XYZ file of C-alpha atoms in Angstrom:
667
model
C 20.930 25.212 14.082
C 17.861 23.986 15.543
C 16.481 27.337 15.699
C 16.468 27.455 12.246
C 14.518 24.802 11.910
C 11.864 25.990 14.852
C 12.205 29.305 12.946
C 12.157 27.920 10.030
C 9.122 26.330 10.805
C 6.864 28.975 13.005
C 7.495 31.909 9.774
C 5.842 28.862 6.980
C 3.167 27.634 9.542
C 2.524 31.921 9.627
C 2.838 32.735 6.501
C 0.303 29.513 5.204
C -1.945 31.264 7.626
C -2.292 27.057 8.437
C -0.257 23.823 9.738
C 1.594 22.925 12.963
C 4.179 24.010 14.342
C 4.726 22.090 17.753
C 5.837 19.242 16.828
C 8.895 20.968 14.474
C 10.160 23.514 17.493
C 9.513 21.384 20.008
C 11.917 18.073 17.986
C 14.306 20.609 16.230
C 17.065 20.660 18.520
C 16.880 16.584 18.698
C 16.577 16.411 14.655
C 19.399 18.842 14.622
C 21.500 16.358 16.861
C 20.127 12.934 14.008
C 20.860 14.816 10.690
C 24.358 16.970 11.319
C 25.757 14.320 13.018
C 24.199 10.597 12.594
C 21.700 10.136 9.191
C 24.254 9.313 6.403
C 21.521 11.252 3.251
C 23.758 12.480 0.741
C 20.937 15.233 -0.956
C 23.655 15.385 -4.102
C 22.214 11.944 -4.547
C 18.371 11.468 -2.514
C 18.028 7.642 -4.341
C 21.467 6.888 -2.772
C 21.218 3.003 -2.551
C 22.498 2.725 0.645
C 21.427 5.670 2.331
C 19.909 5.455 5.793
C 15.703 5.846 5.619
C 14.329 8.866 7.607
C 10.942 8.441 8.088
C 8.385 11.982 9.896
C 5.306 8.989 11.116
C 4.150 12.228 12.913
C 4.199 13.284 9.565
C 1.536 16.322 10.543
C 4.301 18.347 11.750
C 6.020 18.343 8.442
C 7.496 22.400 8.161
C 10.032 19.856 10.365
C 11.197 17.690 7.784
C 10.685 20.525 4.779
C 13.210 22.865 7.066
C 15.509 20.876 7.540
C 15.340 19.634 3.449
C 16.486 23.493 2.444
C 19.119 23.925 5.132
C 20.912 20.848 3.584
C 20.793 22.015 0.688
C 18.437 19.887 -1.593
C 17.781 20.961 -5.223
C 14.252 20.861 -4.972
C 13.645 22.743 -1.272
C 14.219 26.508 -1.981
C 13.503 28.730 0.459
C 10.733 29.442 -2.055
C 9.214 26.621 -1.172
C 9.039 27.044 2.399
C 7.189 30.269 1.907
C 4.746 28.635 -0.624
C 3.841 25.745 2.363
C 0.049 24.695 1.955
C -0.306 25.607 -1.542
C -1.551 24.544 -4.743
C 1.215 23.137 -6.459
C 3.915 24.132 -4.233
C 6.314 20.586 -2.671
C 5.604 20.864 0.587
C 1.958 19.631 0.893
C 0.414 19.631 4.602
C 1.704 16.329 4.925
C 5.574 14.202 3.667
C 3.995 13.177 0.391
C 6.492 10.590 -1.453
C 6.928 11.738 -4.697
C 6.598 15.105 -4.864
C 9.941 15.687 -3.745
C 13.204 13.872 -3.105
C 13.767 12.695 0.251
C 10.349 12.007 1.507
C 10.474 7.855 1.798
C 6.803 7.821 2.850
C 4.268 9.857 2.794
C 3.050 10.113 6.258
C 0.003 12.390 8.133
C -2.083 9.042 9.362
C -0.489 8.618 12.774
C 1.488 5.036 13.179
C 1.538 4.965 9.720
C 5.018 6.282 9.086
C 6.277 3.628 12.404
C 5.322 0.502 10.610
C 5.932 2.098 7.059
C 9.350 1.803 8.615
C 8.972 -1.241 9.737
C 8.889 -2.691 6.545
C 12.544 -0.694 5.397
C 14.121 -1.860 8.228
C 12.940 -5.755 7.514
C 14.140 -4.806 3.731
C 17.852 -3.237 4.634
C 17.949 -6.922 6.389
C 16.793 -8.963 3.455
C 18.016 -7.281 1.003
C 21.511 -7.183 2.975
C 21.223 -10.687 3.851
C 21.582 -11.122 -0.616
C 24.364 -8.569 -1.225
C 26.734 -7.788 2.403
C 28.233 -4.840 4.428
C 29.552 -3.517 0.892
C 26.460 -2.937 -0.487
C 23.870 -3.376 1.996
C 24.770 -0.970 5.304
C 21.620 1.672 6.478
C 19.850 2.587 9.153
C 15.736 3.898 8.991
C 15.109 6.225 11.774
C 11.284 7.308 12.343
C 10.109 10.378 14.572
C 6.932 9.328 16.421
C 4.255 11.598 17.956
C 1.758 10.280 21.175
C -0.608 9.934 17.912
C 1.683 7.701 16.485
C 1.802 5.205 19.689
C -2.176 5.716 20.699
C -3.133 3.475 16.980
C -3.162 0.516 17.765
C -1.494 -0.301 14.624
C 2.164 0.959 16.565
C 1.387 -2.064 18.716
C 1.617 -4.600 15.538
C 4.498 -3.053 13.996
C 6.706 -2.635 17.038
C 5.861 -6.423 17.855
C 6.553 -7.330 14.748
C 9.613 -5.188 14.719
C 10.870 -6.999 17.882
C 10.390 -10.538 17.348
C 11.830 -10.121 14.410
C 15.150 -8.383 16.260
C 15.851 -5.028 13.310
C 17.916 -3.885 15.722
C 18.758 -1.240 12.701
C 15.172 0.007 13.460
C 15.943 3.479 15.568
C 12.490 5.459 16.511
C 12.260 9.280 18.274
C 9.447 9.674 20.516
C 8.148 12.953 20.691
C 7.453 12.512 24.562
C 5.664 16.184 24.796
C 2.599 14.516 26.464
C -0.063 17.020 24.939
C -3.306 15.932 22.083
C -5.136 17.707 20.142
C -7.653 17.601 23.207
C -5.060 18.417 26.095
C -2.995 16.445 27.601
C -2.634 13.299 26.652
C -4.068 11.447 30.423
C -6.977 12.321 28.678
C -7.221 8.970 26.686
C -3.511 7.289 28.105
C -1.414 5.998 30.868
C 0.080 3.578 29.247
C 4.367 3.498 29.487
C 5.776 3.342 26.923
C 9.019 1.796 27.976
C 8.209 -1.012 29.007
C 5.402 -1.524 26.024
C 8.332 -1.042 23.655
C 10.487 -3.640 26.535
C 8.079 -5.440 26.028
C 8.692 -5.737 22.633
C 11.296 -6.218 22.554
C 13.136 -3.024 21.703
C 16.128 -1.392 23.811
C 14.402 1.495 25.649
C 16.424 4.796 26.645
C 14.747 7.782 27.552
C 17.094 11.771 27.544
C 15.899 15.072 27.525
C 14.916 16.533 24.685
C 16.014 19.461 24.329
C 19.542 18.452 24.903
C 22.018 18.119 22.359
C 24.404 15.557 23.695
C 21.544 13.627 25.498
C 20.232 12.654 22.084
C 23.170 11.778 20.172
C 24.907 9.798 23.474
C 21.462 7.794 22.525
C 21.563 7.617 19.265
C 25.106 6.495 19.593
C 24.149 3.289 21.712
C 21.616 2.795 19.743
C 23.763 2.205 16.669
C 25.349 -0.616 18.868
C 22.483 -2.502 19.063
C 21.141 -5.839 18.784
C 17.361 -4.565 18.956
C 15.146 -2.282 17.333
C 15.572 0.926 19.560
C 13.337 3.839 21.385
C 14.335 7.214 21.973
C 11.725 8.659 24.609
C 12.948 12.750 23.999
C 11.116 14.269 26.634
C 10.154 17.573 24.449
C 8.135 20.506 25.134
C 5.672 20.826 22.733
C 6.100 24.875 21.083
C 9.233 25.335 22.601
C 10.165 28.524 22.621
C 6.749 30.219 21.836
C 6.657 32.703 25.313
C 3.069 31.728 26.733
C 1.693 28.702 23.995
C 4.371 26.389 24.706
C 3.711 23.214 26.525
C -0.159 23.084 25.646
C -2.519 22.217 22.338
C -2.598 25.163 21.208
C 0.593 25.196 19.565
C -0.177 22.109 18.138
C -2.599 22.616 15.624
C -2.955 26.373 14.840
C -0.126 29.449 13.733
C 0.961 30.814 16.692
C 0.700 34.870 15.084
C 2.729 37.361 14.314
C 2.829 38.705 18.431
C 3.680 35.451 19.632
C 6.669 34.373 17.241
C 7.797 38.574 17.148
C 8.322 37.359 21.283
C 9.913 33.530 20.741
C 12.264 36.095 18.070
C 13.378 37.487 21.836
C 13.037 34.427 23.901
C 15.184 32.500 21.735
C 17.834 35.203 20.250
C 16.626 34.968 16.576
C 17.078 38.305 16.031
C 16.137 38.073 11.865
C 13.490 39.004 9.780
C 11.112 35.685 8.673
C 12.982 33.200 6.345
C 15.953 34.851 6.660
C 18.757 32.103 7.751
C 21.920 33.410 8.554
C 24.843 32.995 6.468
C 26.764 31.609 9.210
C 24.449 29.379 10.415
C 23.810 27.822 7.224
C 27.082 27.089 6.113
C 27.386 25.316 9.162
C 23.769 22.989 8.648
C 25.443 22.555 4.716
C 29.268 20.967 5.698
C 27.220 18.451 7.669
C 26.211 16.811 4.165
C 29.832 16.209 3.652
C 30.065 13.175 6.183
C 27.015 11.343 4.329
C 28.606 12.382 0.744
C 32.208 11.016 1.513
C 30.434 7.288 2.830
C 28.218 7.566 -0.928
C 31.421 7.690 -2.757
C 33.235 4.850 -1.579
C 29.910 2.886 -1.076
C 29.845 3.872 -5.265
C 33.204 2.423 -5.805
C 32.724 -0.940 -3.468
C 29.185 -1.013 -5.732
C 31.866 -0.140 -8.804
C 34.109 -3.110 -8.171
C 31.334 -5.968 -6.665
C 31.050 -8.670 -9.014
C 27.467 -8.395 -7.708
C 27.076 -4.955 -8.841
C 24.471 -6.563 -12.276
C 22.497 -8.127 -10.132
C 22.596 -5.287 -6.653
C 21.239 -2.782 -9.589
C 18.317 -5.387 -11.297
C 17.226 -5.938 -8.068
C 16.608 -1.907 -7.231
C 15.315 -1.511 -10.515
C 12.629 -3.892 -9.822
C 12.136 -4.699 -13.844
C 11.287 -7.813 -14.933
C 12.817 -9.891 -16.539
C 12.302 -10.893 -20.649
C 11.897 -14.846 -19.671
C 8.485 -13.914 -17.103
C 6.326 -13.300 -20.105
C 7.575 -16.395 -22.161
C 7.299 -18.570 -18.946
C 3.231 -16.851 -18.235
C 2.568 -17.652 -21.233
C 3.799 -21.240 -20.732
C 1.540 -21.492 -17.382
C -1.777 -20.773 -18.955
C -1.266 -22.648 -22.468
C -0.803 -25.531 -19.774
C -3.977 -24.389 -17.522
C -5.694 -25.059 -21.155
C -4.924 -27.247 -21.533
C -5.515 -29.423 -18.324
C -8.563 -27.010 -17.489
C -8.478 -28.237 -14.106
C -11.689 -27.352 -11.531
C -9.786 -25.942 -8.707
C -10.630 -22.239 -6.238
C -8.753 -19.589 -7.909
C -7.157 -18.896 -4.690
C -5.266 -22.696 -5.935
C -4.719 -20.904 -9.209
C -2.760 -18.358 -7.757
C -0.803 -21.520 -5.449
C 0.293 -22.349 -8.713
C 0.898 -19.380 -10.657
C 3.093 -18.394 -7.677
C 4.779 -21.083 -8.353
C 5.615 -20.321 -12.046
C 6.643 -16.756 -11.132
C 8.292 -17.373 -7.702
C 10.245 -19.890 -9.823
C 11.147 -16.854 -12.408
C 11.412 -14.165 -9.845
C 13.851 -13.707 -7.279
C 12.699 -10.940 -5.957
C 9.699 -11.946 -4.814
C 8.300 -11.486 -1.579
C 5.426 -13.257 -0.059
C 3.630 -13.422 3.314
C 0.608 -13.952 5.275
C -1.620 -12.746 8.322
C -1.539 -15.782 9.963
C -3.428 -17.477 6.897
C -0.255 -19.283 5.100
C -2.269 -22.317 4.065
C -5.157 -20.232 3.420
C -4.198 -18.237 1.256
C -1.785 -20.610 -0.443
C 0.668 -17.736 -0.532
C 3.775 -20.035 0.367
C 5.240 -21.772 -2.744
C 8.926 -24.670 -2.631
C 11.221 -21.479 -3.801
C 10.516 -19.374 -0.688
C 11.868 -20.397 3.006
C 10.878 -18.201 6.024
C 12.950 -14.980 7.356
C 12.682 -15.862 11.333
C 15.063 -13.745 14.039
C 18.373 -13.376 12.861
C 18.205 -14.990 9.719
C 16.945 -13.318 7.159
C 17.825 -14.863 3.697
C 14.168 -15.747 2.851
C 11.811 -14.898 1.045
C 8.265 -15.515 2.794
C 7.409 -13.343 6.025
C 4.785 -14.595 8.729
C 3.063 -12.038 9.663
C 1.553 -12.989 12.268
C -2.673 -11.273 12.892
C -1.743 -7.948 12.091
C -3.249 -7.120 8.829
C -2.453 -3.797 8.967
C 1.239 -3.644 9.640
C 1.836 -6.133 7.500
C 0.252 -4.280 4.271
C 2.881 -1.208 5.409
C 5.442 -2.774 5.856
C 4.251 -4.191 2.815
C 4.381 -0.605 1.513
C 8.326 0.177 3.109
C 8.902 -3.725 1.821
C 8.638 -1.776 -1.205
C 9.249 2.286 -1.198
C 12.616 0.640 -0.123
C 13.364 -1.079 -2.842
C 14.699 -4.348 -3.889
C 11.667 -7.085 -3.416
C 8.186 -7.151 -4.823
C 6.114 -7.784 -1.789
C 2.632 -9.437 -2.316
C 0.932 -10.525 1.370
C -2.151 -12.613 1.768
C -5.322 -12.749 4.452
C -9.528 -13.044 4.060
C -10.737 -10.376 1.893
C -12.961 -9.606 4.393
C -10.567 -7.650 6.565
C -8.974 -5.664 4.252
C -11.180 -3.792 6.310
C -8.830 -3.868 8.938
C -5.732 -2.788 6.131
C -7.489 0.024 4.628
C -5.207 2.661 5.963
C -1.945 1.147 4.079
C -3.961 0.046 0.592
C -4.949 3.695 0.607
C -1.702 4.217 1.155
C -0.220 1.678 -1.582
C -2.575 3.818 -4.232
C -1.123 6.773 -3.157
C 2.028 6.443 -3.391
C 2.248 4.180 -6.515
C 3.981 1.082 -5.443
C 3.192 -2.321 -6.107
C 2.720 -3.672 -3.838
C 0.629 -7.175 -4.575
C -2.768 -8.256 -2.167
C -3.652 -12.294 -1.990
C -7.076 -11.551 -0.178
C -8.828 -14.863 -0.394
C -12.304 -15.935 0.353
C -13.552 -13.286 -1.103
C -17.840 -14.351 -1.133
C -19.915 -16.046 0.252
C -18.571 -19.054 -0.806
C -16.404 -19.585 1.751
C -19.727 -20.784 3.068
C -20.049 -22.157 7.431
C -17.838 -19.616 7.930
C -20.656 -17.337 8.223
C -20.926 -12.962 7.623
C -18.402 -12.380 10.380
C -16.361 -14.267 6.956
C -18.277 -13.440 4.442
C -17.112 -10.181 1.903
C -20.225 -8.056 0.831
C -19.345 -4.245 0.557
C -15.651 -5.181 0.044
C -15.388 -5.449 -3.271
C -17.287 -1.470 -3.655
C -14.336 -0.605 -1.271
C -11.349 -1.713 -3.032
C -12.864 -0.306 -5.807
C -13.103 3.467 -4.574
C -9.793 3.373 -4.034
C -7.643 5.316 -6.806
C -5.194 3.367 -8.720
C -5.702 0.843 -7.265
C -6.488 -2.479 -9.731
C -9.717 -4.625 -8.516
C -9.035 -8.455 -10.166
C -11.297 -10.730 -9.789
C -10.168 -13.107 -12.133
C -13.394 -16.525 -12.956
C -10.367 -19.232 -14.240
C -7.673 -20.411 -13.495
C -6.153 -18.970 -16.572
C -7.207 -15.676 -15.638
C -5.645 -15.950 -12.599
C -2.952 -16.560 -13.914
C -3.230 -12.992 -15.823
C -4.150 -10.982 -13.181
C -0.498 -11.526 -11.732
C 1.382 -11.041 -14.476
C 0.000 -8.184 -14.787
C -0.310 -7.199 -11.182
C 3.732 -7.523 -11.435
C 3.964 -5.684 -14.167
C 2.341 -2.153 -13.050
C 5.026 -0.111 -11.292
C 3.162 2.412 -9.871
C 0.031 0.344 -9.172
C -0.866 -2.176 -6.512
C -3.352 -4.646 -6.621
C -5.832 -6.744 -4.866
C -6.827 -10.328 -5.921
C -10.424 -11.305 -4.892
C -9.770 -15.319 -4.716
C -12.552 -17.476 -3.719
C -12.264 -20.163 -1.633
C -14.737 -23.034 -3.588
C -13.202 -24.894 -6.597
C -14.089 -22.893 -10.587
C -14.345 -24.107 -13.988
C -11.801 -23.586 -16.786
C -14.346 -20.189 -18.534
C -11.298 -20.031 -21.185
C -9.710 -21.936 -24.274
C -7.767 -20.163 -26.192
C -4.125 -18.294 -24.840
C -3.715 -16.086 -27.453
C -3.066 -12.136 -25.234
C -3.433 -11.657 -21.989
C -7.603 -10.451 -22.155
C -7.950 -9.911 -18.473
C -5.157 -7.165 -19.520
C -9.076 -4.744 -21.063
C -10.663 -5.171 -17.820
C -14.111 -7.065 -19.553
C -14.223 -9.226 -22.890
C -16.759 -10.971 -24.133
C -15.800 -14.672 -23.041
C -19.292 -16.180 -24.982
C -20.490 -14.119 -27.560
C -24.846 -14.546 -28.603
C -25.125 -16.180 -32.118
C -26.342 -13.419 -33.579
C -26.899 -9.896 -32.767
C -27.321 -9.762 -28.743
C -30.886 -10.192 -26.749
C -29.369 -9.712 -23.428
C -25.787 -9.300 -21.698
C -24.053 -11.336 -18.942
C -22.044 -9.681 -16.767
C -19.606 -11.008 -14.006
C -16.685 -11.366 -11.899
C -14.873 -14.223 -10.853
C -16.993 -17.431 -9.106
C -20.275 -15.885 -11.245
C -19.178 -16.279 -15.100
C -19.455 -19.797 -14.608
C -23.612 -18.851 -13.798
C -23.732 -16.421 -16.256
C -22.335 -19.059 -18.702
C -25.245 -21.405 -17.495
C -27.215 -19.350 -17.961
C -26.403 -18.306 -21.371
C -26.674 -22.417 -22.148
C -30.061 -22.155 -20.990
C -30.782 -18.691 -22.912
C -29.842 -20.237 -26.315
C -31.668 -23.322 -25.934
C -34.539 -21.246 -26.134
C -33.968 -18.549 -28.914
C -32.740 -16.391 -26.269
C -29.557 -14.097 -27.539
C -27.013 -14.152 -24.809
C -23.444 -13.498 -24.301
C -21.243 -13.657 -21.599
C -18.577 -11.199 -20.648
C -16.107 -11.301 -17.708
C -15.268 -8.437 -16.427
C -12.253 -9.567 -14.428
C -11.064 -6.110 -13.436
C -12.938 -3.065 -13.163
C -10.524 -0.168 -13.235
C -8.641 -1.472 -16.105
C -12.019 -1.573 -18.193
C -12.656 2.176 -17.177
C -8.743 2.553 -19.060
C -9.812 1.654 -22.191
C -10.942 3.471 -25.063
C -15.045 3.983 -25.322
C -15.909 2.826 -28.522
C -14.310 -0.649 -27.004
C -16.255 -0.218 -23.351
C -19.046 0.627 -26.152
C -18.774 -2.693 -28.331
C -18.405 -5.764 -25.402
C -20.489 -4.127 -23.570
C -23.617 -4.089 -26.172
C -26.608 -1.926 -26.154
C -28.850 -4.943 -25.163
C -30.327 -4.867 -21.971
C -27.810 -6.453 -19.909
C -27.632 -7.917 -16.008
C -24.796 -7.796 -13.348
C -24.163 -10.943 -12.070
C -21.767 -10.900 -8.775
C -22.076 -12.500 -4.979
C -21.572 -8.172 -3.316
C -22.922 -5.776 -2.737
C -24.501 -3.747 -6.327
C -22.811 -0.973 -5.436
C -21.116 0.625 -8.934
C -22.448 -1.939 -10.560
C -25.911 0.748 -12.346
C -21.919 2.101 -13.600
C -22.093 -1.022 -16.466
C -25.180 -2.089 -16.448
C -27.242 0.793 -16.969
C -30.877 2.165 -16.656
C -32.736 -0.319 -17.950
C -29.958 -3.286 -16.294
C -30.266 -5.885 -13.406
C -28.790 -6.810 -10.567
C -28.011 -10.364 -9.473
C -25.952 -10.260 -6.153
C -25.528 -9.790 -1.782
C -28.525 -7.512 -0.846
C -26.805 -7.512 2.426
C -25.148 -9.979 4.889
C -24.389 -13.907 4.484
C -25.516 -16.378 6.788
C -24.112 -20.323 7.866
C -23.867 -22.449 5.693
C -22.774 -24.763 2.633
C -21.234 -22.789 -0.629
C -24.525 -23.977 -3.251
C -26.882 -23.691 -0.466
C -25.834 -20.433 0.681
C -26.447 -19.465 -3.643
C -29.507 -20.982 -3.724
C -30.278 -19.195 -1.029
C -29.050 -15.941 -1.918
C -30.556 -16.499 -5.320
C -27.315 -16.129 -6.842
C -28.425 -18.527 -9.401
C -27.836 -19.596 -13.688
C -32.137 -19.927 -12.607
C -31.809 -16.403 -11.304
C -30.610 -14.798 -13.679
C -32.514 -16.757 -16.778
C -35.757 -15.664 -14.370
C -34.297 -11.710 -15.004
C -33.459 -12.176 -18.598
C -37.079 -13.357 -19.173
C -38.738 -10.441 -16.988
C -36.313 -7.642 -19.109
C -37.527 -8.956 -22.409
C -40.918 -9.685 -21.800
C -41.571 -6.145 -22.973
C -39.838 -6.832 -26.067
C -41.139 -10.238 -26.768
C -45.209 -8.884 -27.165
C -43.751 -6.034 -29.227
C -45.472 -6.428 -32.820
C -42.649 -4.689 -34.782
C -40.436 -7.257 -32.952
C -38.287 -8.832 -35.795
C -37.424 -12.193 -34.414
C -38.389 -12.511 -30.955
C -37.203 -14.859 -28.454
C -39.524 -18.073 -28.018
C -41.515 -20.022 -25.514
C -40.174 -17.146 -22.743
C -42.466 -18.411 -20.219
C -42.181 -21.938 -20.236
C -38.175 -21.308 -20.317
C -39.091 -19.418 -16.460
């Protein structure tokens, strides 16, 4: 059964003329034991909620999983899919991609991400179990990780969190082959992984990865442990390859026809490429009956449960009908009060309503709870042995927090959000990118969004981060201007089941700039907040805290006869998705000035060749926020001066029908 996996992997990589045969060949024995004897998955119902989750963290070895899926009988993994490995349009992508075929629980390939995402899955399982009990939620999360996964710093963040929380239903099988792309792992590491995991609170054991009974016993022991488990499987990379086994040459390249032919003889596999003998295929297909029986019994328990409706609603992740009206009530309340508050505080206000209206939001922060303001009264913390809470103290682990939130979202049952400073989004970027790639509803609450955070200085003041986040496809980047827009952006983030969202929020207080509720105006990405009195002379485009500056500048310009419109742009991505006619109506034909306390990169898309930008030209500095805005000339006075310069040629034109008056006096 293991050799069937090995040769399918060899043959597929050889046919594609690219891929990674070494890991599937080395881990075939351990994987065969895991899938045939322990893993509860049913190919006839791949989305069964109480299935075990399997994560191939060493995603370069994707043919291991594709081969297993064919052998187990997944309907969307016919032999032809293996024969088209790594080809355009095939479900068998170079690395496993969530959504491409059934049973791929998460996208992997960036090393360490799978392991960290699995921590989130295991956490979601325990939290859902605390709500619905063993009858409905009682499964495990299994991971196959490689040396590279454990070298990545992310792995330490993840295993530390898992060990601290005591996620006993998380089991990692480590492909301990001692080989990396450059050669022996001894070139770059001397870490004893068993000691490292043990020190982080894990149960650890070491086995011969090519001895099925040893692996089986280790898996049985892991099931009995109250701690997460590491099973170190000593393996030979490329096991069975006569001349290349145990070397780096088998890691990421086809073996070659001659080597494969020799491997067939060595392992007594006298079958043509992609041919699996009927008895071996039947043995594999027969292993699924154990899980199918478990699924049928679970379905009976669900049907008899008085929590059936609540459980199914949690799994669907739908927002209740009362959510929209409650958010509208909140916005009306905010407009009536017109508070001058930071948008991070406005976010907390919105979350009070959200977390009271929804029972499936799960909050958290990377040790910045009282700065991000992500904890509200209905939420209690999750702690070791206590998983009935709705708030997670992730610790100073931004990357692991983001990856774990991906795991929570992928698992189902909850909508995760987590906070840190915007500047530290760089630490989490790999997982944020995967949120977008996998189309997961994960919400990132990123506060202290500009030089407006003040005295902490340039190390903490994001400059290029908005542009970097906006560059990620399928990621909605929201930067609200006031408490009303903040509530609207939260509503949009929660109502976007196929996109992650980033909320970039200020530390400094901002006035309420909206005076009406109407529809959710932020939904269109940008809108005219204040129209000019007559045809426009200039259009001021701004986001977040700089909308206040744009409005002040428009007032000065208007008083001097220059007709200025103000456009708030809380979400570029949503604005880009609007019709060309709508975008043209909002932007207008007059010269445009973009205003944002961040780098210019990306703004030229909106301001055009004849426009101007007021923002950051380099890094920030340490000092009180108002002084920093003056120092970097992000002020209403600067906007007015730039508007005058843009319009001066027009004021001198003899054909100008209604010239702006007293331009020099404004400056």
